[in-house]
GROMACS .gro file of C-alpha atoms in nm:
model
  488
    1MET     CA    1   7.261   4.268  11.073
    2ASP     CA    2   7.345   4.627  10.978
    3GLU     CA    3   7.579   4.732  10.696
    4ARG     CA    4   7.871   4.807  10.929
    5SER     CA    5   7.875   4.456  11.068
    6LYS     CA    6   7.895   4.317  10.715
    7MET     CA    7   8.215   4.509  10.633
    8THR     CA    8   8.528   4.300  10.605
    9ALA     CA    9   8.868   4.407  10.737
   10ASP     CA   10   8.987   4.489  10.384
   11LYS     CA   11   8.676   4.697  10.326
   12VAL     CA   12   8.734   4.886  10.652
   13ILE     CA   13   9.095   4.958  10.547
   14GLU     CA   14   8.976   5.074  10.204
   15VAL     CA   15   8.714   5.304  10.359
   16GLY     CA   16   8.979   5.442  10.595
   17LYS     CA   17   9.209   5.517  10.301
   18GLU     CA   18   8.924   5.693  10.120
   19ALA     CA   19   8.849   5.900  10.432
   20ARG     CA   20   9.212   6.001  10.467
   21GLY     CA   21   9.223   6.087  10.099
   22MET     CA   22   8.910   6.300  10.132
   23ARG     CA   23   9.050   6.475  10.440
   24SER     CA   24   9.373   6.548  10.254
   25VAL     CA   25   9.184   6.694   9.956
   26LEU     CA   26   8.964   6.904  10.185
   27ILE     CA   27   9.273   7.045  10.359
   28LYS     CA   28   9.416   7.133  10.020
   29VAL     CA   29   9.090   7.302   9.923
   30ILE     CA   30   9.094   7.512  10.240
   31ILE     CA   31   9.459   7.605  10.198
   32PHE     CA   32   9.425   7.700   9.834
   33SER     CA   33   9.108   7.895   9.907
   34LEU     CA   34   9.279   8.099  10.179
   35ILE     CA   35   9.598   8.169   9.986
   36PRO     CA   36   9.448   8.452   9.771
   37LEU     CA   37   9.279   8.603  10.075
   38LEU     CA   38   9.598   8.579  10.282
   39VAL     CA   39   9.810   8.736  10.010
   40MET     CA   40   9.561   9.017   9.957
   41GLY     CA   41   9.530   9.066  10.332
   42ILE     CA   42   9.906   9.110  10.361
   43ALA     CA   43   9.899   9.354  10.070
   44ILE     CA   44   9.615   9.550  10.230
   45SER     CA   45   9.793   9.551  10.565
   46ILE     CA   46  10.106   9.692  10.404
   47ILE     CA   47   9.905   9.956  10.221
   48THR     CA   48   9.698  10.064  10.519
   49ASN     CA   49  10.003  10.076  10.748
   50ILE     CA   50  10.183  10.322  10.528
   51ASN     CA   51  10.235  10.639  10.729
   52VAL     CA   52  10.055  10.870  10.491
   53ARG     CA   53  10.086  11.163  10.727
   54LYS     CA   54  10.461  11.121  10.759
   55ILE     CA   55  10.505  11.102  10.383
   56ILE     CA   56  10.293  11.412  10.325
   57GLU     CA   57  10.465  11.599  10.608
   58ASP     CA   58  10.804  11.526  10.452
   59GLU     CA   59  10.668  11.646  10.121
   60ILE     CA   60  10.527  11.965  10.280
   61LYS     CA   61  10.852  12.023  10.470
   62THR     CA   62  11.047  12.010  10.145
   63GLU     CA   63  10.793  12.234   9.977
   64LEU     CA   64  10.803  12.492  10.258
   65ARG     CA   65  11.181  12.489  10.275
   66MET     CA   66  11.210  12.544   9.900
   67GLY     CA   67  10.942  12.817   9.921
   68ALA     CA   68  11.120  12.988  10.210
   69TYR     CA   69  11.457  13.000  10.037
   70GLY     CA   70  11.294  13.100   9.711
   71LEU     CA   71  11.116  13.388   9.885
   72GLU     CA   72  11.430  13.483  10.074
   73ASN     CA   73  11.601  13.560   9.746
   74ASN     CA   74  11.335  13.825   9.680
   75TYR     CA   75  11.402  14.006  10.011
   76SER     CA   76  11.676  14.266  10.025
   77ASN     CA   77  11.942  14.277  10.298
   78ILE     CA   78  11.837  13.941  10.450
   79GLY     CA   79  12.080  13.693  10.597
   80ASP     CA   80  12.325  13.684  10.888
   81GLY     CA   81  12.432  14.028  11.010
   82ASP     CA   82  12.366  14.300  11.268
   83TYR     CA   83  11.991  14.361  11.280
   84SER     CA   84  11.831  14.652  11.465
   85GLU     CA   85  11.487  14.811  11.503
   86LYS     CA   86  11.418  15.183  11.456
   87ASP     CA   87  11.072  15.344  11.436
   88GLY     CA   88  10.913  15.003  11.376
   89ARG     CA   89  11.143  14.927  11.086
   90ILE     CA   90  11.413  14.661  11.072
   91TYR     CA   91  11.761  14.745  10.954
   92LYS     CA   92  12.062  14.528  10.883
   93GLY     CA   93  12.348  14.764  10.944
   94ASP     CA   94  12.234  15.096  10.799
   95LYS     CA   95  12.007  14.946  10.528
   96GLU     CA   96  11.639  14.870  10.573
   97VAL     CA   97  11.520  14.515  10.523
   98SER     CA   98  11.261  14.529  10.238
   99GLY     CA   99  11.003  14.264  10.160
  100ARG     CA  100  10.822  14.405   9.862
  101LEU     CA  101  10.792  14.112   9.623
  102SER     CA  102  10.576  14.234   9.335
  103SER     CA  103  10.374  13.940   9.192
  104ILE     CA  104  10.540  13.663   9.395
  105GLY     CA  105  10.303  13.721   9.683
  106LYS     CA  106  10.004  13.634   9.463
  107ASP     CA  107  10.178  13.321   9.336
  108LEU     CA  108  10.250  13.215   9.693
  109LEU     CA  109   9.892  13.278   9.792
  110LYS     CA  110   9.769  13.054   9.512
  111ILE     CA  111   9.957  12.760   9.660
  112GLY     CA  112   9.854  12.856  10.013
  113LEU     CA  113  10.199  12.970  10.125
  114VAL     CA  114  10.232  13.253  10.381
  115CYS     CA  115  10.571  13.415  10.454
  116THR     CA  116  10.656  13.641  10.747
  117PHE     CA  117  10.967  13.818  10.875
  118PHE     CA  118  11.023  13.835  11.255
  119TYR     CA  119  11.253  14.055  11.458
  120GLU     CA  120  11.342  13.862  11.772
  121ASP     CA  121  11.003  13.708  11.862
  122THR     CA  122  10.766  13.962  11.699
  123ARG     CA  123  10.627  13.969  11.348
  124ILE     CA  124  10.735  14.273  11.147
  125ASP     CA  125  10.633  14.193  10.789
  126THR     CA  126  10.389  13.954  10.619
  127THR     CA  127  10.444  13.897  10.250
  128VAL     CA  128  10.082  13.829  10.147
  129ALA     CA  129   9.905  14.019  10.424
  130ASP     CA  130   9.730  14.262  10.193
  131ILE     CA  131   9.599  13.989   9.959
  132SER     CA  132   9.507  13.717  10.209
  133GLY     CA  133   9.360  13.947  10.470
  134VAL     CA  134   9.541  13.762  10.743
  135ASN     CA  135   9.595  13.997  11.036
  136MET     CA  136   9.911  13.894  11.215
  137ALA     CA  137  10.021  14.240  11.336
  138GLY     CA  138  10.226  14.218  11.650
  139THR     CA  139  10.194  13.837  11.660
  140LYS     CA  140  10.440  13.673  11.893
  141LEU     CA  141  10.628  13.351  11.822
  142ASP     CA  142  10.547  13.056  12.042
  143PRO     CA  143  10.794  13.084  12.334
  144SER     CA  144  10.901  12.720  12.304
  145ILE     CA  145  10.973  12.761  11.932
  146TYR     CA  146  11.166  13.082  11.990
  147LEU     CA  147  11.362  12.916  12.270
  148GLU     CA  148  11.451  12.618  12.051
  149LEU     CA  149  11.561  12.845  11.768
  150THR     CA  150  11.779  13.059  11.991
  151ASN     CA  151  11.930  12.758  12.170
  152THR     CA  152  12.014  12.557  11.859
  153GLY     CA  153  12.034  12.816  11.587
  154ASN     CA  154  11.917  12.550  11.342
  155GLU     CA  155  11.637  12.561  11.088
  156LEU     CA  156  11.314  12.428  11.236
  157PHE     CA  157  11.004  12.254  11.099
  158CYS     CA  158  10.686  12.258  11.313
  159GLU     CA  159  10.354  12.080  11.263
  160ALA     CA  160  10.155  12.338  11.459
  161VAL     CA  161  10.230  12.709  11.454
  162ASP     CA  162   9.970  12.956  11.586
  163LEU     CA  163   9.992  13.291  11.404
  164GLY     CA  164   9.716  13.549  11.367
  165GLY     CA  165   9.452  13.313  11.504
  166ARG     CA  166   9.534  13.040  11.257
  167THR     CA  167   9.734  12.717  11.277
  168TYR     CA  168  10.012  12.653  11.026
  169TYR     CA  169  10.267  12.393  10.925
  170GLY     CA  170  10.573  12.615  10.945
  171TYR     CA  171  10.939  12.630  10.844
  172TYR     CA  172  11.179  12.873  11.027
  173ILE     CA  173  11.514  13.007  10.908
  174PRO     CA  174  11.705  13.190  11.189
  175TYR     CA  175  11.970  13.464  11.128
  176ARG     CA  176  12.242  13.562  11.377
  177ASN     CA  177  12.411  13.886  11.461
  178SER     CA  178  12.789  13.911  11.461
  179ASN     CA  179  12.786  13.824  11.833
  180GLY     CA  180  12.603  13.496  11.757
  181GLU     CA  181  12.267  13.605  11.898
  182ILE     CA  182  11.955  13.532  11.693
  183LYS     CA  183  11.772  13.852  11.607
  184ALA     CA  184  11.593  13.788  11.274
  185ILE     CA  185  11.373  13.490  11.178
  186PHE     CA  186  11.223  13.411  10.842
  187PHE     CA  187  10.903  13.196  10.838
  188SER     CA  188  10.705  13.020  10.560
  189GLY     CA  189  10.395  12.815  10.631
  190LYS     CA  190  10.077  12.649  10.506
  191GLU     CA  191   9.753  12.631  10.692
  192ARG     CA  192   9.714  12.307  10.887
  193SER     CA  193   9.353  12.262  10.773
  194GLU     CA  194   9.471  12.244  10.412
  195ILE     CA  195   9.740  11.989  10.498
  196MET     CA  196   9.496  11.773  10.700
  197GLN     CA  197   9.248  11.781  10.415
  198ARG     CA  198   9.525  11.662  10.187
  199VAL     CA  199   9.622  11.385  10.431
  200TRP     CA  200   9.260  11.281  10.464
  201SER     CA  201   9.207  11.269  10.086
  202VAL     CA  202   9.508  11.047  10.036
  203THR     CA  203   9.408  10.826  10.331
  204VAL     CA  204   9.055  10.784  10.197
  205MET     CA  205   9.193  10.699   9.854
  206ILE     CA  206   9.425  10.435  10.004
  207LEU     CA  207   9.139  10.291  10.210
  208LEU     CA  208   8.921  10.271   9.899
  209VAL     CA  209   9.201  10.096   9.713
  210GLY     CA  210   9.237   9.860  10.010
  211LEU     CA  211   8.862   9.786  10.014
  212VAL     CA  212   8.858   9.722   9.640
  213THR     CA  213   9.161   9.496   9.679
  214LEU     CA  214   8.990   9.313   9.964
  215PHE     CA  215   8.674   9.270   9.757
  216ILE     CA  216   8.876   9.133   9.466
  217ALA     CA  217   9.059   8.899   9.706
  218ILE     CA  218   8.728   8.768   9.841
  219ILE     CA  219   8.595   8.712   9.488
  220ILE     CA  220   8.917   8.532   9.386
  221SER     CA  221   8.904   8.323   9.701
  222LEU     CA  222   8.542   8.227   9.636
  223LEU     CA  223   8.618   8.139   9.275
  224CYS     CA  224   8.912   7.926   9.390
  225SER     CA  225   8.688   7.756   9.645
  226ILE     CA  226   8.418   7.688   9.387
  227TYR     CA  227   8.673   7.553   9.142
  228LEU     CA  228   8.843   7.335   9.401
  229VAL     CA  229   8.514   7.202   9.537
  230GLY     CA  230   8.415   7.118   9.180
  231PHE     CA  231   8.750   6.952   9.136
  232LEU     CA  232   8.692   6.760   9.459
  233PHE     CA  233   8.360   6.623   9.340
  234ARG     CA  234   8.501   6.538   8.997
  235HIS     CA  235   8.798   6.372   9.163
  236PHE     CA  236   8.591   6.145   9.384
  237ARG     CA  237   8.339   6.076   9.110
  238HIS     CA  238   8.628   5.975   8.887
  239GLU     CA  239   8.775   5.763   9.167
  240GLU     CA  240   8.437   5.601   9.220
  241ASP     CA  241   8.404   5.525   8.848
  242LEU     CA  242   8.756   5.381   8.845
  243ASN     CA  243   8.677   5.164   9.147
  244VAL     CA  244   8.362   5.036   8.977
  245GLN     CA  245   8.561   4.961   8.663
  246ARG     CA  246   8.839   4.794   8.859
  247ASN     CA  247   8.591   4.582   9.054
  248ALA     CA  248   8.410   4.485   8.735
  249ALA     CA  249   8.739   4.405   8.562
  250GLN     CA  250   8.858   4.209   8.866
  251ASN     CA  251   8.535   4.008   8.878
  252GLN     CA  252   8.562   3.946   8.505
  253LEU     CA  253   8.925   3.841   8.545
  254GLU     CA  254   8.843   3.599   8.826
  255PHE     CA  255   8.556   3.453   8.625
  256MET     CA  256   8.764   3.410   8.309
  257THR     CA  257   9.056   3.262   8.505
  258LEU     CA  258   8.818   3.007   8.655
  259VAL     CA  259   8.658   2.926   8.320
  260THR     CA  260   8.995   2.898   8.145
  261ARG     CA  261   9.124   2.666   8.415
  262GLU     CA  262   8.814   2.447   8.395
  263VAL     CA  263   8.820   2.434   8.015
  264ARG     CA  264   9.195   2.384   7.979
  265ASP     CA  265   9.197   2.033   8.135
  266PRO     CA  266   8.957   1.869   7.887
  267ILE     CA  267   9.115   2.058   7.596
  268ASP     CA  268   9.460   1.945   7.706
  269ALA     CA  269   9.328   1.589   7.719
  270ILE     CA  270   9.193   1.621   7.364
  271THR     CA  271   9.528   1.760   7.250
  272VAL     CA  272   9.718   1.468   7.409
  273LEU     CA  273   9.483   1.216   7.246
  274SER     CA  274   9.526   1.394   6.912
  275ASP     CA  275   9.905   1.368   6.942
  276ARG     CA  276   9.877   0.995   7.013
  277ILE     CA  277   9.657   0.942   6.708
  278LEU     CA  278   9.900   1.141   6.492
  279ASP     CA  279  10.189   0.928   6.619
  280GLU     CA  280  10.008   0.602   6.537
  281GLU     CA  281   9.801   0.693   6.232
  282SER     CA  282   9.944   0.726   5.883
  283SER     CA  283   9.622   0.777   5.685
  284PRO     CA  284   9.627   1.128   5.530
  285GLU     CA  285   9.250   1.171   5.569
  286ILE     CA  286   9.249   1.083   5.937
  287ARG     CA  287   9.563   1.289   6.007
  288GLU     CA  288   9.403   1.592   5.844
  289GLU     CA  289   9.091   1.554   6.060
  290VAL     CA  290   9.297   1.509   6.378
  291LEU     CA  291   9.513   1.808   6.291
  292GLY     CA  292   9.193   2.010   6.254
  293ILE     CA  293   9.084   1.896   6.601
  294LYS     CA  294   9.420   1.990   6.748
  295GLU     CA  295   9.415   2.329   6.574
  296ALA     CA  296   9.063   2.393   6.704
  297CYS     CA  297   9.181   2.311   7.058
  298ASN     CA  298   9.470   2.554   7.026
  299SER     CA  299   9.238   2.823   6.891
  300MET     CA  300   8.999   2.769   7.179
  301ILE     CA  301   9.278   2.802   7.435
  302ILE     CA  302   9.407   3.114   7.263
  303SER     CA  303   9.057   3.267   7.262
  304PHE     CA  304   9.007   3.199   7.630
  305ASN     CA  305   9.355   3.331   7.708
  306SER     CA  306   9.285   3.645   7.503
  307ILE     CA  307   8.970   3.719   7.702
  308ARG     CA  308   9.152   3.652   8.030
  309ASP     CA  309   9.449   3.868   7.924
  310TYR     CA  310   9.220   4.151   7.816
  311SER     CA  311   9.043   4.138   8.153
  312GLN     CA  312   9.381   4.142   8.326
  313LEU     CA  313   9.490   4.446   8.126
  314GLU     CA  314   9.163   4.626   8.199
  315SER     CA  315   9.201   4.563   8.573
  316GLY     CA  316   9.553   4.711   8.568
  317GLN     CA  317   9.716   4.392   8.697
  318THR     CA  318   9.975   4.356   8.423
  319GLN     CA  319  10.327   4.343   8.564
  320ILE     CA  320  10.661   4.326   8.387
  321GLU     CA  321  10.863   4.025   8.502
  322GLU     CA  322  11.213   4.005   8.355
  323GLU     CA  323  11.387   3.667   8.341
  324GLU     CA  324  11.678   3.512   8.152
  325TYR     CA  325  11.587   3.311   7.841
  326GLU     CA  326  11.723   3.181   7.512
  327LEU     CA  327  11.577   3.339   7.201
  328THR     CA  328  11.589   3.017   6.994
  329GLU     CA  329  11.389   2.826   7.255
  330LEU     CA  330  11.125   3.097   7.268
  331VAL     CA  331  11.092   3.109   6.888
  332ASP     CA  332  11.078   2.728   6.859
  333GLU     CA  333  10.803   2.714   7.120
  334CYS     CA  334  10.601   2.978   6.935
  335CYS     CA  335  10.643   2.799   6.603
  336ASN     CA  336  10.532   2.467   6.757
  337LYS     CA  337  10.212   2.636   6.875
  338VAL     CA  338  10.105   2.706   6.516
  339SER     CA  339  10.250   2.388   6.366
  340PRO     CA  340   9.916   2.199   6.334
  341GLY     CA  341   9.753   2.480   6.139
  342LYS     CA  342  10.037   2.533   5.890
  343GLU     CA  343  10.073   2.155   5.844
  344ARG     CA  344   9.701   2.110   5.779
  345LYS     CA  345   9.700   2.393   5.523
  346GLY     CA  346  10.031   2.288   5.371
  347LEU     CA  347  10.190   2.631   5.417
  348ASP     CA  348  10.559   2.691   5.373
  349PHE     CA  349  10.705   2.821   5.699
  350SER     CA  350  11.052   2.963   5.750
  351VAL     CA  351  11.247   3.139   6.027
  352ARG     CA  352  11.546   3.363   5.965
  353TYR     CA  353  11.777   3.528   6.222
  354ASP     CA  354  12.008   3.820   6.158
  355ASP     CA  355  12.379   3.740   6.154
  356ASN     CA  356  12.540   3.753   6.498
  357MET     CA  357  12.197   3.767   6.660
  358PRO     CA  358  12.244   3.740   7.043
  359ASN     CA  359  12.073   3.435   7.185
  360CYS     CA  360  12.094   3.478   7.565
  361LEU     CA  361  11.863   3.764   7.658
  362LYS     CA  362  11.679   3.897   7.960
  363GLY     CA  363  11.326   4.038   7.958
  364ASP     CA  364  10.961   3.948   7.995
  365HIS     CA  365  10.970   3.653   7.755
  366ASP     CA  366  10.616   3.543   7.849
  367LYS     CA  367  10.468   3.862   7.706
  368ILE     CA  368  10.694   3.844   7.399
  369ARG     CA  369  10.583   3.483   7.348
  370GLN     CA  370  10.220   3.587   7.381
  371VAL     CA  371  10.254   3.860   7.118
  372LEU     CA  372  10.453   3.645   6.876
  373VAL     CA  373  10.215   3.346   6.903
  374ASN     CA  374   9.921   3.578   6.840
  375LEU     CA  375  10.080   3.722   6.525
  376LEU     CA  376  10.179   3.377   6.397
  377GLU     CA  377   9.828   3.240   6.470
  378ASN     CA  378   9.675   3.526   6.275
  379ALA     CA  379   9.915   3.466   5.986
  380VAL     CA  380   9.817   3.096   5.973
  381LYS     CA  381   9.449   3.178   6.019
  382TYR     CA  382   9.428   3.428   5.734
  383THR     CA  383   9.665   3.252   5.491
  384TYR     CA  384   9.504   2.977   5.279
  385ASP     CA  385   9.799   2.901   5.053
  386GLY     CA  386  10.150   3.029   5.011
  387SER     CA  387  10.401   3.093   5.285
  388ILE     CA  388  10.470   3.249   5.622
  389ARG     CA  389  10.810   3.387   5.717
  390LEU     CA  390  10.939   3.498   6.058
  391ASP     CA  391  11.239   3.734   6.054
  392ILE     CA  392  11.419   3.818   6.377
  393GLY     CA  393  11.665   4.107   6.376
  394TYR     CA  394  11.826   4.342   6.620
  395ARG     CA  395  11.974   4.688   6.662
  396MET     CA  396  12.240   4.771   6.919
  397ILE     CA  397  12.139   5.031   7.178
  398ARG     CA  398  12.449   4.983   7.388
  399ALA     CA  399  12.687   4.699   7.467
  400ASP     CA  400  12.442   4.519   7.698
  401LYS     CA  401  12.108   4.619   7.543
  402ILE     CA  402  11.945   4.569   7.202
  403ASP     CA  403  11.617   4.631   7.024
  404VAL     CA  404  11.481   4.294   6.908
  405THR     CA  405  11.250   4.310   6.605
  406PHE     CA  406  11.010   4.027   6.513
  407THR     CA  407  10.861   4.049   6.162
  408VAL     CA  408  10.585   3.811   6.050
  409THR     CA  409  10.521   3.813   5.675
  410ASP     CA  410  10.238   3.613   5.514
  411THR     CA  411  10.074   3.576   5.173
  412GLY     CA  412   9.723   3.580   5.317
  413VAL     CA  413   9.408   3.774   5.237
  414GLY     CA  414   9.553   4.107   5.349
  415ILE     CA  415   9.382   4.411   5.502
  416ARG     CA  416   9.256   4.737   5.357
  417LYS     CA  417   9.472   5.041   5.433
  418GLU     CA  418   9.191   5.217   5.621
  419ASP     CA  419   9.121   4.904   5.828
  420ALA     CA  420   9.488   4.853   5.914
  421GLN     CA  421   9.483   5.167   6.130
  422LYS     CA  422   9.204   5.017   6.346
  423LEU     CA  423   9.368   4.682   6.416
  424PHE     CA  424   9.540   4.779   6.740
  425SER     CA  425   9.251   4.978   6.889
  426TYR     CA  426   8.941   4.794   6.768
  427ILE     CA  427   8.765   4.505   6.944
  428GLY     CA  428   8.644   4.254   6.684
  429LYS     CA  429   8.727   4.187   6.321
  430VAL     CA  430   8.765   4.493   6.102
  431SER     CA  431   8.658   4.307   5.786
  432LYS     CA  432   8.371   4.087   5.904
  433ASP     CA  433   8.221   4.053   5.559
  434LYS     CA  434   8.538   3.884   5.428
  435ASN     CA  435   8.612   3.675   5.738
  436VAL     CA  436   8.281   3.518   5.832
  437SER     CA  437   8.432   3.170   5.837
  438ILE     CA  438   8.724   3.269   6.061
  439LYS     CA  439   8.663   3.220   6.431
  440GLY     CA  440   8.811   3.425   6.715
  441THR     CA  441   8.746   3.701   6.966
  442GLY     CA  442   8.912   3.984   6.776
  443LEU     CA  443   9.099   4.085   7.092
  444GLY     CA  444   9.440   3.953   6.993
  445LEU     CA  445   9.593   4.257   6.824
  446LEU     CA  446   9.450   4.496   7.081
  447ILE     CA  447   9.618   4.288   7.351
  448CYS     CA  448   9.941   4.277   7.147
  449LYS     CA  449   9.944   4.656   7.125
  450ARG     CA  450   9.902   4.697   7.501
  451LEU     CA  451  10.159   4.432   7.586
  452VAL     CA  452  10.419   4.579   7.349
  453SER     CA  453  10.353   4.927   7.493
  454ALA     CA  454  10.399   4.784   7.844
  455LEU     CA  455  10.739   4.654   7.728
  456ASP     CA  456  10.837   5.003   7.600
  457GLY     CA  457  10.817   4.872   7.245
  458ARG     CA  458  10.627   4.952   6.928
  459ILE     CA  459  10.415   4.750   6.683
  460SER     CA  460  10.305   4.820   6.327
  461VAL     CA  461  10.137   4.662   6.025
  462ASP     CA  462  10.174   4.697   5.648
  463SER     CA  463   9.918   4.517   5.438
  464GLU     CA  464   9.748   4.505   5.100
  465ILE     CA  465   9.428   4.326   5.003
  466GLY     CA  466   9.502   3.998   4.828
  467LYS     CA  467   9.880   4.022   4.873
  468GLY     CA  468   9.930   3.952   5.241
  469SER     CA  469  10.042   4.136   5.552
  470VAL     CA  470  10.358   4.226   5.739
  471PHE     CA  471  10.331   4.260   6.117
  472CYS     CA  472  10.634   4.392   6.301
  473PHE     CA  473  10.702   4.460   6.667
  474THR     CA  474  11.018   4.577   6.843
  475VAL     CA  475  11.102   4.546   7.213
  476PRO     CA  476  11.420   4.636   7.405
  477GLN     CA  477  11.599   4.344   7.574
  478ASP     CA  478  11.911   4.304   7.786
  479VAL     CA  479  12.200   4.097   7.644
  480LEU     CA  480  12.349   3.853   7.895
  481ASN     CA  481  12.649   3.732   7.696
  482LYS     CA  482  12.797   3.729   7.345
  483THR     CA  483  12.662   3.386   7.250
  484THR     CA  484  12.488   3.411   6.912
  485VAL     CA  485  12.200   3.212   6.765
  486GLY     CA  486  12.441   3.037   6.524
  487GLU     CA  487  12.667   2.927   6.807
  488SER     CA  488  12.370   2.791   6.998
   0.00000   0.00000   0.00000
C-alpha cells in the first residue's frame, strides 16, 4: 500500500490547505517581485517617451526669436515702412538700411547664430558673413516659406531652411510697406547639424539614465525575490516546526488525559474511603495518618492535572468559557481542597472579603478556581507552622465590571528575591536545595501565569526568606447584580 492510500480524509484536507497556502504565498512573492520592475518600467517609459526634440525645438525657437529681436535693435532703419532697392542697396524711405554691428557679429558666431536681411525673396546682407565664411550671396528664400510669409504676414519658425548650401533652424520676422505688402524679411538661424547633435546628446543621456534605472529596477526586483523566497522557506519551516510541536503537544495531551482519567478513579476511591474513616475514627494518631493519605491523593491529582493543563496550554487548546457563578461558592470549594493539609499541619486559615464585595459574577470560574487552588496548595505545602490568609478585594472598572483581586499570604519558608522573578517562567522548583522533601511537578505557577494572562489579568509575588510569601492575582469579571458577599 503506497503512502497516498494511507492518507485519511483529515490529512487530505490538511495537505490541501497547505497547498493553497503555498500557492497564495508564491503569488505574493511573484507580485512583490514584479512591483519594483513594473514601477521602474513605467518610470522608464515616461522618460523615454518625452519628446526631447520638441522640447529642444521650443527652446531653440525661443533662443532664435530673442536673438533676432536683439540683433534687430542693432540695425538702423529696420521695421515696417516703405522699402526700396537702388544700386543693390536697400532703403527705407530715403535712408539706407545698415547692418554694421561691430562686435555683436562675433558674439553671435560663438553661439552659432547667423542673421540675414532679405529684400523680397533675395538675401541682401549677412551679419556674420565675413567671419563665418558662409557664402549666401544672392540666395533665394524657399518659395513655400516666402509664400507663407506674404500670405499670413506672421512671424515664422522653420525646422529646415536651405541657405548658402547649408540647412538651418530659422526664425523669420516680416516687415510690410505702407500698402501692406511684405518687402523686407529679417532672418536668424542655427545650423541644423548643431541642433541635431544637441538633440542626440540629450536623447543618449536620457537613454543612459533609463538603462541605469532599468538595471537598478532589476537588481531591486532580484533582491526582493531573494528576500521573499527566503521568507517563504522560513515561513514554511516555521509552520512545519509549529505543526510538529502541536502534534507532539496534542499527543502528550491525549496521553496525559488518558492517564489522569485512569488514575483518578482509584484515587477518588481512596479519598472516599479516607473520608469514611475520618467520619468514624476519633483517634488522633489514625486521623493524622488518614489525613496524610487524603492530602497525598489530592497532591497526586493536582500533579496530574498540572501536567495535563500544561500540555493543553502548549497545544494551544485553552479556551475562555464565561459562565455565571457565586464567588463565595468558588472560594469555599477552593478552601475545601486544601483543608486536609492545613488540618494535618494545624495551620490557622482565614478568609476575608472586602466590604460590599459583589457575589454574583460572570467569567471563567474554572480557570480562576485552578489558579486559586494552586496558590493555596503551595501556601499549605511550604508553610510548616503559622497561618494562611486569603483576602479577596475588588476595584470598580465600570458599573457592570470589576477587577477581582485574590491575595494569598502565608508564614512559610519564603523565597529569595532573585528566585521570585523565575517563579512564573521556570519549570521546576527554584530552590531545590531547600525543598527536597516537598513533592510536585513545579509546573503550577507557570500554569497560573499563563491562565491569568489568558484571562487578561496579572499575577505577582512578594516574598522573603523565612518570613513567608504573598501571592496576588487580579482578573476582570462581569457583575451580574448588586448582591454582596455579606448578603449571601
